[in-house]
């Protein structure tokens, strides 16, 4: 961007969230939610539809019933909890914010590097034939940048999947937490660890396969 302020804010965002360990960020968001958000009995309310408190966030969501079919269900505060809508726990919000801010900082650098790899002459040639900046980006810059962006972007998606295992730090019951509970109750360590490995392996191979398929479609075909 030619905007100095926007460029500076973007650089500060990337450098901050990319260089602070994910574990620290997860703890920061969780402690922030626990310390600063109001009690469940006095939540912050937006439009009588969105509620935010230490319990988590309640949002309108689609629901299905035999009488009304699919309809928009609005959350209603009921003491220390909410009825209806979609309720996201504070642990889930901490995990979501931590993973989003951490991963997007790396993705931003991948995209920036891909765009910067496009020769300047290509962009100047596009402008010389009358293409607008938006057309230049869509027709010239991105098709060439994708060849550089997609392979490292695949690594970031794989890291995102594996980093989700840190959910146990903020108390969110992901597969690692559930398997640990099952291990403590049954004592079958080998089976529980094997299930965790199988789930992450399947998820990672699926992600890698889809990204490789997209990479082959996005690649510029040479004659």
PDB file of C-alpha atoms in Angstrom:
ATOM      1  CA  UNK A   1       0.000   0.000   0.000  1.00  0.00           C
ATOM      2  CA  UNK A   2       1.099   3.534  -0.685  1.00  0.00           C
ATOM      3  CA  UNK A   3      -0.688   4.627   2.487  1.00  0.00           C
ATOM      4  CA  UNK A   4       2.033   5.024   5.115  1.00  0.00           C
ATOM      5  CA  UNK A   5      -0.353   4.632   8.053  1.00  0.00           C
ATOM      6  CA  UNK A   6      -1.973   1.496   6.663  1.00  0.00           C
ATOM      7  CA  UNK A   7       1.413   0.015   5.787  1.00  0.00           C
ATOM      8  CA  UNK A   8       2.762   0.764   9.259  1.00  0.00           C
ATOM      9  CA  UNK A   9      -0.236  -0.727  11.051  1.00  0.00           C
ATOM     10  CA  UNK A  10      -0.067  -3.841   8.898  1.00  0.00           C
ATOM     11  CA  UNK A  11       3.631  -4.293   9.575  1.00  0.00           C
ATOM     12  CA  UNK A  12       3.128  -3.773  13.319  1.00  0.00           C
ATOM     13  CA  UNK A  13       0.315  -6.341  13.331  1.00  0.00           C
ATOM     14  CA  UNK A  14       2.391  -8.941  11.502  1.00  0.00           C
ATOM     15  CA  UNK A  15       5.519  -8.445  13.587  1.00  0.00           C
ATOM     16  CA  UNK A  16       3.616  -8.495  16.892  1.00  0.00           C
ATOM     17  CA  UNK A  17       1.501 -11.596  16.416  1.00  0.00           C
ATOM     18  CA  UNK A  18       4.104 -13.513  14.406  1.00  0.00           C
ATOM     19  CA  UNK A  19       6.833 -13.149  17.010  1.00  0.00           C
ATOM     20  CA  UNK A  20       4.830 -13.781  20.203  1.00  0.00           C
ATOM     21  CA  UNK A  21       4.467 -17.536  20.945  1.00  0.00           C
ATOM     22  CA  UNK A  22       1.017 -18.940  20.332  1.00  0.00           C
ATOM     23  CA  UNK A  23       0.845 -20.367  23.841  1.00  0.00           C
ATOM     24  CA  UNK A  24       1.338 -16.894  25.313  1.00  0.00           C
ATOM     25  CA  UNK A  25      -1.334 -15.454  23.027  1.00  0.00           C
ATOM     26  CA  UNK A  26      -3.853 -18.112  24.029  1.00  0.00           C
ATOM     27  CA  UNK A  27      -3.253 -17.402  27.709  1.00  0.00           C
ATOM     28  CA  UNK A  28      -3.501 -13.663  27.049  1.00  0.00           C
ATOM     29  CA  UNK A  29      -6.911 -13.916  25.346  1.00  0.00           C
ATOM     30  CA  UNK A  30      -8.216 -16.300  27.989  1.00  0.00           C
ATOM     31  CA  UNK A  31      -7.095 -14.156  30.920  1.00  0.00           C
ATOM     32  CA  UNK A  32      -8.423 -11.064  29.124  1.00  0.00           C
ATOM     33  CA  UNK A  33     -11.844 -12.699  28.787  1.00  0.00           C
ATOM     34  CA  UNK A  34     -11.889 -13.857  32.401  1.00  0.00           C
ATOM     35  CA  UNK A  35     -10.704 -10.560  33.878  1.00  0.00           C
ATOM     36  CA  UNK A  36     -12.347  -7.881  31.729  1.00  0.00           C
ATOM     37  CA  UNK A  37     -15.652  -9.348  30.562  1.00  0.00           C
ATOM     38  CA  UNK A  38     -18.701  -8.818  32.796  1.00  0.00           C
ATOM     39  CA  UNK A  39     -20.473 -11.506  34.779  1.00  0.00           C
ATOM     40  CA  UNK A  40     -23.041 -13.692  33.063  1.00  0.00           C
ATOM     41  CA  UNK A  41     -25.869 -11.937  34.882  1.00  0.00           C
ATOM     42  CA  UNK A  42     -24.865  -8.547  33.417  1.00  0.00           C
ATOM     43  CA  UNK A  43     -23.548  -9.269  29.906  1.00  0.00           C
ATOM     44  CA  UNK A  44     -22.716  -6.743  27.236  1.00  0.00           C
ATOM     45  CA  UNK A  45     -25.633  -6.674  24.801  1.00  0.00           C
ATOM     46  CA  UNK A  46     -25.800  -5.559  21.168  1.00  0.00           C
ATOM     47  CA  UNK A  47     -29.216  -5.189  19.589  1.00  0.00           C
ATOM     48  CA  UNK A  48     -30.828  -7.601  22.073  1.00  0.00           C
ATOM     49  CA  UNK A  49     -29.325 -10.380  19.944  1.00  0.00           C
ATOM     50  CA  UNK A  50     -25.630 -10.691  20.831  1.00  0.00           C
ATOM     51  CA  UNK A  51     -24.500 -11.259  24.426  1.00  0.00           C
ATOM     52  CA  UNK A  52     -20.906 -11.251  25.675  1.00  0.00           C
ATOM     53  CA  UNK A  53     -19.807 -12.180  29.179  1.00  0.00           C
ATOM     54  CA  UNK A  54     -17.375 -14.398  31.052  1.00  0.00           C
ATOM     55  CA  UNK A  55     -19.522 -17.361  30.083  1.00  0.00           C
ATOM     56  CA  UNK A  56     -18.822 -16.630  26.428  1.00  0.00           C
ATOM     57  CA  UNK A  57     -20.679 -15.159  23.462  1.00  0.00           C
ATOM     58  CA  UNK A  58     -24.276 -15.937  22.469  1.00  0.00           C
ATOM     59  CA  UNK A  59     -25.271 -15.258  18.848  1.00  0.00           C
ATOM     60  CA  UNK A  60     -28.383 -15.692  16.710  1.00  0.00           C
ATOM     61  CA  UNK A  61     -28.248 -18.984  14.819  1.00  0.00           C
ATOM     62  CA  UNK A  62     -30.330 -21.178  12.573  1.00  0.00           C
ATOM     63  CA  UNK A  63     -32.422 -23.809  14.345  1.00  0.00           C
ATOM     64  CA  UNK A  64     -34.875 -26.459  13.192  1.00  0.00           C
ATOM     65  CA  UNK A  65     -38.137 -27.440  14.809  1.00  0.00           C
ATOM     66  CA  UNK A  66     -41.082 -29.562  13.718  1.00  0.00           C
ATOM     67  CA  UNK A  67     -43.509 -26.634  14.070  1.00  0.00           C
ATOM     68  CA  UNK A  68     -41.577 -23.836  12.324  1.00  0.00           C
ATOM     69  CA  UNK A  69     -38.966 -25.667  10.267  1.00  0.00           C
ATOM     70  CA  UNK A  70     -35.722 -23.744   9.854  1.00  0.00           C
ATOM     71  CA  UNK A  71     -35.816 -20.386  11.643  1.00  0.00           C
ATOM     72  CA  UNK A  72     -33.489 -17.864  13.279  1.00  0.00           C
ATOM     73  CA  UNK A  73     -33.106 -18.657  16.958  1.00  0.00           C
ATOM     74  CA  UNK A  74     -32.273 -15.686  19.180  1.00  0.00           C
ATOM     75  CA  UNK A  75     -30.378 -16.219  22.451  1.00  0.00           C
ATOM     76  CA  UNK A  76     -32.115 -15.331  25.700  1.00  0.00           C
ATOM     77  CA  UNK A  77     -30.267 -14.751  28.976  1.00  0.00           C
ATOM     78  CA  UNK A  78     -31.317 -17.287  31.612  1.00  0.00           C
ATOM     79  CA  UNK A  79     -29.448 -16.610  34.846  1.00  0.00           C
ATOM     80  CA  UNK A  80     -25.858 -17.764  34.363  1.00  0.00           C
ATOM     81  CA  UNK A  81     -26.428 -19.209  30.886  1.00  0.00           C
ATOM     82  CA  UNK A  82     -28.262 -18.590  27.619  1.00  0.00           C
ATOM     83  CA  UNK A  83     -31.117 -20.369  25.926  1.00  0.00           C
ATOM     84  CA  UNK A  84     -31.407 -20.539  22.136  1.00  0.00           C
ATOM     85  CA  UNK A  85     -29.028 -19.239  19.499  1.00  0.00           C
ATOM     86  CA  UNK A  86     -25.401 -20.316  19.386  1.00  0.00           C
ATOM     87  CA  UNK A  87     -23.282 -20.079  22.531  1.00  0.00           C
ATOM     88  CA  UNK A  88     -19.499 -19.925  22.185  1.00  0.00           C
ATOM     89  CA  UNK A  89     -17.669 -20.556  25.449  1.00  0.00           C
ATOM     90  CA  UNK A  90     -14.960 -18.196  26.665  1.00  0.00           C
ATOM     91  CA  UNK A  91     -12.424 -21.015  26.209  1.00  0.00           C
ATOM     92  CA  UNK A  92     -13.437 -21.424  22.586  1.00  0.00           C
ATOM     93  CA  UNK A  93     -13.278 -17.662  21.990  1.00  0.00           C
ATOM     94  CA  UNK A  94      -9.759 -17.529  23.454  1.00  0.00           C
ATOM     95  CA  UNK A  95      -8.679 -20.419  21.210  1.00  0.00           C
ATOM     96  CA  UNK A  96     -10.348 -18.865  18.161  1.00  0.00           C
ATOM     97  CA  UNK A  97      -8.806 -15.419  18.662  1.00  0.00           C
ATOM     98  CA  UNK A  98      -5.368 -16.838  19.396  1.00  0.00           C
ATOM     99  CA  UNK A  99      -5.298 -19.082  16.331  1.00  0.00           C
ATOM    100  CA  UNK A 100      -6.782 -16.417  14.042  1.00  0.00           C
ATOM    101  CA  UNK A 101      -4.412 -13.605  14.992  1.00  0.00           C
ATOM    102  CA  UNK A 102      -1.349 -15.876  15.051  1.00  0.00           C
ATOM    103  CA  UNK A 103      -2.058 -17.663  11.761  1.00  0.00           C
ATOM    104  CA  UNK A 104      -3.170 -14.602   9.795  1.00  0.00           C
ATOM    105  CA  UNK A 105       0.127 -12.894  10.578  1.00  0.00           C
ATOM    106  CA  UNK A 106       1.988 -15.730   8.839  1.00  0.00           C
ATOM    107  CA  UNK A 107      -0.536 -15.900   6.007  1.00  0.00           C
ATOM    108  CA  UNK A 108      -0.141 -12.155   5.447  1.00  0.00           C
ATOM    109  CA  UNK A 109       3.612 -12.578   4.995  1.00  0.00           C
ATOM    110  CA  UNK A 110       3.084 -15.465   2.582  1.00  0.00           C
ATOM    111  CA  UNK A 111       0.683 -13.409   0.467  1.00  0.00           C
ATOM    112  CA  UNK A 112       2.945 -10.347   0.577  1.00  0.00           C
ATOM    113  CA  UNK A 113       5.924 -12.393  -0.567  1.00  0.00           C
ATOM    114  CA  UNK A 114       3.906 -13.906  -3.404  1.00  0.00           C
ATOM    115  CA  UNK A 115       2.757 -10.527  -4.675  1.00  0.00           C
ATOM    116  CA  UNK A 116       6.241  -9.062  -4.323  1.00  0.00           C
ATOM    117  CA  UNK A 117       7.617 -11.943  -6.422  1.00  0.00           C
ATOM    118  CA  UNK A 118       5.659 -10.780  -9.488  1.00  0.00           C
ATOM    119  CA  UNK A 119       8.039  -8.779 -11.715  1.00  0.00           C
ATOM    120  CA  UNK A 120       7.329  -5.053 -11.673  1.00  0.00           C
ATOM    121  CA  UNK A 121       7.406  -5.013 -15.453  1.00  0.00           C
ATOM    122  CA  UNK A 122       4.294  -7.220 -15.572  1.00  0.00           C
ATOM    123  CA  UNK A 123       2.306  -4.649 -13.606  1.00  0.00           C
ATOM    124  CA  UNK A 124       3.624  -1.746 -15.649  1.00  0.00           C
ATOM    125  CA  UNK A 125       2.717  -3.590 -18.854  1.00  0.00           C
ATOM    126  CA  UNK A 126      -0.814  -4.160 -17.572  1.00  0.00           C
ATOM    127  CA  UNK A 127      -1.206  -0.457 -16.792  1.00  0.00           C
ATOM    128  CA  UNK A 128       0.177   0.501 -20.192  1.00  0.00           C
ATOM    129  CA  UNK A 129      -2.605  -1.413 -21.989  1.00  0.00           C
ATOM    130  CA  UNK A 130      -5.273   0.336 -19.945  1.00  0.00           C
ATOM    131  CA  UNK A 131      -6.064  -2.163 -17.200  1.00  0.00           C
ATOM    132  CA  UNK A 132      -7.329  -0.660 -13.960  1.00  0.00           C
ATOM    133  CA  UNK A 133      -5.571  -1.480 -10.659  1.00  0.00           C
ATOM    134  CA  UNK A 134      -8.343  -3.965  -9.793  1.00  0.00           C
ATOM    135  CA  UNK A 135      -8.095  -5.645 -13.198  1.00  0.00           C
ATOM    136  CA  UNK A 136      -4.312  -5.753 -12.933  1.00  0.00           C
ATOM    137  CA  UNK A 137      -4.540  -7.475  -9.562  1.00  0.00           C
ATOM    138  CA  UNK A 138      -7.158  -9.990 -10.720  1.00  0.00           C
ATOM    139  CA  UNK A 139      -5.815 -10.794 -14.170  1.00  0.00           C
ATOM    140  CA  UNK A 140      -2.054 -10.301 -13.900  1.00  0.00           C
ATOM    141  CA  UNK A 141      -0.754 -10.185 -10.329  1.00  0.00           C
ATOM    142  CA  UNK A 142      -2.738 -12.891  -8.531  1.00  0.00           C
ATOM    143  CA  UNK A 143      -2.463 -15.643 -11.185  1.00  0.00           C
ATOM    144  CA  UNK A 144       1.330 -15.340 -11.049  1.00  0.00           C
ATOM    145  CA  UNK A 145       1.521 -14.798  -7.293  1.00  0.00           C
ATOM    146  CA  UNK A 146      -0.506 -17.933  -6.551  1.00  0.00           C
ATOM    147  CA  UNK A 147       2.356 -20.093  -7.820  1.00  0.00           C
ATOM    148  CA  UNK A 148       4.442 -18.730  -4.954  1.00  0.00           C
ATOM    149  CA  UNK A 149       1.654 -18.392  -2.377  1.00  0.00           C
ATOM    150  CA  UNK A 150      -0.032 -21.802  -2.388  1.00  0.00           C
ATOM    151  CA  UNK A 151       2.870 -24.124  -1.321  1.00  0.00           C
ATOM    152  CA  UNK A 152       3.837 -22.193   1.848  1.00  0.00           C
ATOM    153  CA  UNK A 153       0.166 -21.450   2.512  1.00  0.00           C
ATOM    154  CA  UNK A 154      -0.394 -25.215   2.687  1.00  0.00           C
ATOM    155  CA  UNK A 155       2.187 -25.395   5.467  1.00  0.00           C
ATOM    156  CA  UNK A 156       0.350 -22.692   7.399  1.00  0.00           C
ATOM    157  CA  UNK A 157      -2.942 -24.569   7.175  1.00  0.00           C
ATOM    158  CA  UNK A 158      -1.202 -27.722   8.397  1.00  0.00           C
ATOM    159  CA  UNK A 159       0.343 -25.777  11.278  1.00  0.00           C
ATOM    160  CA  UNK A 160      -3.087 -24.359  12.114  1.00  0.00           C
ATOM    161  CA  UNK A 161      -4.505 -27.870  12.441  1.00  0.00           C
ATOM    162  CA  UNK A 162      -1.675 -29.026  14.686  1.00  0.00           C
ATOM    163  CA  UNK A 163      -1.610 -25.816  16.747  1.00  0.00           C
ATOM    164  CA  UNK A 164      -5.242 -26.418  17.691  1.00  0.00           C
ATOM    165  CA  UNK A 165      -3.943 -29.104  20.054  1.00  0.00           C
ATOM    166  CA  UNK A 166      -2.928 -26.261  22.408  1.00  0.00           C
ATOM    167  CA  UNK A 167      -6.635 -25.827  23.211  1.00  0.00           C
ATOM    168  CA  UNK A 168      -6.042 -27.881  26.344  1.00  0.00           C
ATOM    169  CA  UNK A 169      -4.061 -24.943  27.785  1.00  0.00           C
ATOM    170  CA  UNK A 170      -7.201 -22.777  28.046  1.00  0.00           C
ATOM    171  CA  UNK A 171      -9.432 -25.672  29.056  1.00  0.00           C
ATOM    172  CA  UNK A 172     -11.248 -26.191  25.773  1.00  0.00           C
ATOM    173  CA  UNK A 173     -12.259 -29.862  25.364  1.00  0.00           C
ATOM    174  CA  UNK A 174     -10.688 -30.680  22.012  1.00  0.00           C
ATOM    175  CA  UNK A 175      -9.715 -34.175  20.924  1.00  0.00           C
ATOM    176  CA  UNK A 176      -6.475 -34.099  22.938  1.00  0.00           C
ATOM    177  CA  UNK A 177      -8.334 -33.181  26.130  1.00  0.00           C
ATOM    178  CA  UNK A 178     -11.033 -35.784  25.547  1.00  0.00           C
ATOM    179  CA  UNK A 179      -8.447 -38.471  24.775  1.00  0.00           C
ATOM    180  CA  UNK A 180      -6.493 -37.569  27.901  1.00  0.00           C
ATOM    181  CA  UNK A 181      -9.635 -38.002  29.992  1.00  0.00           C
ATOM    182  CA  UNK A 182     -10.327 -41.356  28.334  1.00  0.00           C
ATOM    183  CA  UNK A 183      -6.710 -42.403  28.934  1.00  0.00           C
ATOM    184  CA  UNK A 184      -6.942 -41.562  32.653  1.00  0.00           C
ATOM    185  CA  UNK A 185     -10.183 -43.510  33.012  1.00  0.00           C
ATOM    186  CA  UNK A 186      -9.276 -46.591  30.965  1.00  0.00           C
ATOM    187  CA  UNK A 187      -5.498 -46.733  31.177  1.00  0.00           C
ATOM    188  CA  UNK A 188      -5.291 -47.611  27.461  1.00  0.00           C
ATOM    189  CA  UNK A 189      -2.516 -45.204  26.567  1.00  0.00           C
ATOM    190  CA  UNK A 190      -1.521 -46.804  23.257  1.00  0.00           C
ATOM    191  CA  UNK A 191      -5.060 -46.813  21.860  1.00  0.00           C
ATOM    192  CA  UNK A 192      -5.815 -43.238  22.940  1.00  0.00           C
ATOM    193  CA  UNK A 193      -2.554 -41.861  21.531  1.00  0.00           C
ATOM    194  CA  UNK A 194      -3.098 -43.824  18.308  1.00  0.00           C
ATOM    195  CA  UNK A 195      -6.549 -42.253  17.873  1.00  0.00           C
ATOM    196  CA  UNK A 196      -5.129 -38.756  18.337  1.00  0.00           C
ATOM    197  CA  UNK A 197      -2.390 -39.454  15.800  1.00  0.00           C
ATOM    198  CA  UNK A 198      -4.885 -40.913  13.325  1.00  0.00           C
ATOM    199  CA  UNK A 199      -7.217 -37.910  13.564  1.00  0.00           C
ATOM    200  CA  UNK A 200      -4.444 -35.361  13.044  1.00  0.00           C
ATOM    201  CA  UNK A 201      -2.865 -37.447  10.295  1.00  0.00           C
ATOM    202  CA  UNK A 202      -6.172 -37.748   8.435  1.00  0.00           C
ATOM    203  CA  UNK A 203      -6.925 -34.049   8.787  1.00  0.00           C
ATOM    204  CA  UNK A 204      -3.442 -33.029   7.661  1.00  0.00           C
ATOM    205  CA  UNK A 205      -3.395 -35.384   4.665  1.00  0.00           C
ATOM    206  CA  UNK A 206      -6.844 -34.167   3.589  1.00  0.00           C
ATOM    207  CA  UNK A 207      -5.743 -30.531   3.840  1.00  0.00           C
ATOM    208  CA  UNK A 208      -2.527 -31.254   1.957  1.00  0.00           C
ATOM    209  CA  UNK A 209      -4.393 -33.155  -0.766  1.00  0.00           C
ATOM    210  CA  UNK A 210      -6.917 -30.371  -1.329  1.00  0.00           C
ATOM    211  CA  UNK A 211      -4.224 -27.684  -1.428  1.00  0.00           C
ATOM    212  CA  UNK A 212      -2.094 -29.711  -3.842  1.00  0.00           C
ATOM    213  CA  UNK A 213      -5.139 -30.167  -6.089  1.00  0.00           C
ATOM    214  CA  UNK A 214      -5.780 -26.425  -6.029  1.00  0.00           C
ATOM    215  CA  UNK A 215      -2.095 -25.720  -6.651  1.00  0.00           C
ATOM    216  CA  UNK A 216      -2.199 -27.831  -9.810  1.00  0.00           C
ATOM    217  CA  UNK A 217      -5.279 -25.963 -11.052  1.00  0.00           C
ATOM    218  CA  UNK A 218      -3.809 -22.537 -10.257  1.00  0.00           C
ATOM    219  CA  UNK A 219      -0.419 -23.257 -11.785  1.00  0.00           C
ATOM    220  CA  UNK A 220       0.297 -21.521 -15.069  1.00  0.00           C
ATOM    221  CA  UNK A 221       0.442 -24.097 -17.814  1.00  0.00           C
ATOM    222  CA  UNK A 222       3.466 -23.781 -20.088  1.00  0.00           C
ATOM    223  CA  UNK A 223       3.411 -25.065 -23.659  1.00  0.00           C
TER     224      UNK A 223
END
